[in-house]
Amino acid sequence: ITQDNPNLVWLDDREMFLQEMMWHEGRGAFPETCGQCKGTGPIYKCEDCVGMDLYCEGCTLSTHSRTPLHRLQRWNGTFWDSVTLRELGLRVSLGHKSGERCSNPLKAYTDTFVVIDILGVHVVSLDFCNCETSEGLTQQLLRMSWFPATPTRPRTAATFRLLEQFHLVSLESKISAYEFYNALSRLVDNTGLIKVKNRYEEFMRMARQWRHLKMVKRGGRAYDPLGLEATGEGECAVICPACPQPGKNLPGNFLDAPPGECWKYGLYLAIDANFRLKRKKVSKDSVDPSFSKGWAYFVEESGYKDYLNLRLDTVQEVGKSTCSSHNAVNMADTKVNKGLSATGVGTVDCARHNMKLPTAVGDLQKGEKYINMDYLFFSTLRHNSASVLNVSYDIACQWSKNLWQRNAAFPAPMQLSRDSRQIKFFVPKFHLPAHIEKCQTTYSFNFLTGVGRTDGEAPERGWANINPAASSTKEMGPGARRDILDDYFGHANWKKKAAMAEVMLNKLKDAIPNRAEHRFALLELEEGLAVDHAGDLAAWKAQVEAWENESSKPNPYERTGETITLAAVRLKLAKEDSDDISAGTAVVLHEDCSPSILISTGLELEEQQRRLKSDKSGLGMHSTDNQEAKLVQRSNNLQRRIDSWVKLQHLFMLALAPVRARDAQNSDAVTPPDSVKLLLPSQIRTTMPCDVKLQKIEWELRYAQAHDALRSLRSNLRTQSYVLKYKDRNLRGQGANTRARNMLKAIEARISAAASRYEDAHKALVVLAPILKETGWRTTLRPLNRQDLRAMSDLLDGESEGTRRLSWIWTTRGAADKDGDEGGATEDMRIEWCKARARAMRWSEEVELLIEEMRRVRDFLEWEAKLWERKGKEFNSMDTALIESYRAYAQRQAALRRLLAEKCRLLWGATVAFAERVDDEAGEDEDHALPTTESERGEEDIAHDT
């Protein structure tokens, strides 16, 4: 074990490591002569040079003339002391070759020039070249790879290598400029005894300018003869090479593709908002403008704000929501907006590859309003003319309803042509369980065709990477914040683009066996159904294909049977009473009460008892007199209702009167109304006689009550899941979270009440079933455990996404097969077959889509390579050295694209060929290429895999 653990091995040598570290604190075994001139008395060593040589003062200066930022130490006779090359007299000369000095030097202002480098913050003596042919001061610094803090009379600069290092470190770690600069300062002195020049503001300014210049350089903007100001919106964005880009990676005739092939050229968009990326009311655009004008991912700010200001009075459509999640989405807390200029950002991403799209990001002023999200949606679609759009949004069911009416209000260049675009709307898979049942099929990635295994959750994955930057960006001015977020988004896009070869290969390797597995599962299911449902299969196929082509057709994934409700059963019983009275067969024991009314009222009283008991238990020590008075009043009213009902009950259940009288004599204590035993037919069991008609009435009411309770459970669990997610993502501050917790507490109370109602109904059914010889109901109405009370996406301890099983409350049938007909079972078979077919189709589509995306990636990289090659041949008038530099950069970028394309070709070739061959062979002989083991994936796995 010790040999396999490097840390344990190191412990054996720890003393030696410490001893060697201490060795460097003295001169150790260093020679007594200078490492260069061999003179005696060397007392200088360099912390940043490799080697153990000591030098005399003259050799120290000569060897470090080309490295003026190295840190030195001088032996003072007792220990090593810090010393700078400037203190030894070294001067840095610009404008001439290394080793040459200017005959007419111009000293830097006050002869103290500060250079920020990866080795610390240094003060150097600097001479600019002042010859007649010299370049400007700024250019001389830039030729030295020193970036000046200002173009006029520069007194501070940062080395290119420092800016490049901070740029990459901040992109990867989201470290703030303040933390990074303080670390550099402490490299010079970690005690505070030496005063280090404070150039923090200058460093932030240079770092921001560096980010911007890197963006326009990589965007090829240096080659435009019209200059940087001619840059178009979105022109500096890193574009997704796998998405369809007309004119770049699509066939010239892709618009003429047959209907069965068009879906492969579709663009997948995912809309979302992030309320972590807020910004305080710091500065304004006139003081801190962005360096770019919508050149990358943020929309052009002035046009965006002008549009919003023109529609300040526009009220967002708040018609009645057709989905349970809409109210939760619209939950707004105005306190969150206090002191904020932006409450977050809205974005439109590539839904399959998680890349930000050009001009698809914008600030939100107050929540996730349609007017903001519409602008971003229409803005980014100006850059892509794909004819098939698959749009994912967590409230797509509501947002899409009036989209075309809102589209007409936009400026003409931004309007989307409905005739030239085929659009489908989806809800992301993780968000789907929070929607009502109808939305879970109509907007499902699992059931609609031509989407493969897309899940629509791409933006959610990206937020984890950018959220750590929120603590620093919220304090920035508007322009600086947009510039740095543009840079973060661009870096994330480039990383995905560079890693696309491995990522897409892994996806294809996962999709090929799953395609075979689910094809085989469908084939096996159809073979089994062919015995009893041969005629149904053709009808089911026609029905599902009709729905896939036209969503207004009957939905094959939904049950068509009537929903069992308590109200419907009460109406049915009332009609039966009316029929009995009309036929003269009714036994009238009371002119205002029938058996069905008696039992129905008993269930209502039982519900009131539950609520009263719950409210009593929730009344704390700090309750007010008014609250207690209301409870006493409710208790008295309930007691009066029970007393009246008991008198009627004794008319229909004669055996109860002596039992109640005996119990009253034997007990001196007063029973509170919420604890009174109502002695319904299911509660007296077989201990005393009871009319079978009353038992049947209670059975029907209890059966409906159980289904009502399950519907209430599912609805409240969906709401609870969504509110929890909304609270985690959007709410900050004690007040907002307190209100959200109170809402969750109320939802939890409704869940508990529905669970209690179901448990009482189930107990009654268990008692009455053998008496009435009722069977078949237990498969639909099972015992309810606490672990069953969970949302669709919740996991039990020890479960993972791959092993998760839904609680039975989400999979139970809505109606029982009570009278022995097979309609319910046939409907179950149809839905299961439709789901199995959808799973097989989505995996087949995924393989086809991945192969098409791989082709697009290679074509896009080749297109980019040719673009860079053309740029390398187009120059403004410039000197020869500059022409060489421009050509070299363009050729390097072209070569890089071709290397990436070659990497893709080498990695993908064999797997793509295998996938296509297996597909062809499967078409001829399905068993030849498919596995022989039965699929073990549950029907819901596909709905939640991401």
mmCIF file of C-alpha atoms in Angstrom, residues 9 19 98 316 326 434 437 489 632 788 795 863 868:
data_model
loop_
_atom_site.group_PDB
_atom_site.id
_atom_site.type_symbol
_atom_site.label_atom_id
_atom_site.label_comp_id
_atom_site.label_asym_id
_atom_site.label_seq_id
_atom_site.Cartn_x
_atom_site.Cartn_y
_atom_site.Cartn_z
ATOM 1 C CA VAL A 9 6.410 7.417 -0.058
ATOM 2 C CA GLN A 19 16.842 20.159 4.284
ATOM 3 C CA SER A 98 19.229 44.224 -28.069
ATOM 4 C CA GLN A 316 -47.092 41.508 -20.825
ATOM 5 C CA HIS A 326 -46.798 29.438 -15.570
ATOM 6 C CA ALA A 434 -43.257 20.647 -13.655
ATOM 7 C CA GLU A 437 -49.812 16.200 -18.379
ATOM 8 C CA PHE A 489 -18.717 33.133 -23.502
ATOM 9 C CA VAL A 632 -63.193 27.753 18.552
ATOM 10 C CA ASP A 788 -43.830 7.752 -2.730
ATOM 11 C CA LEU A 795 -34.074 10.560 -6.376
ATOM 12 C CA TRP A 863 -14.586 26.637 -44.934
ATOM 13 C CA TRP A 868 -8.239 32.526 -43.360
#
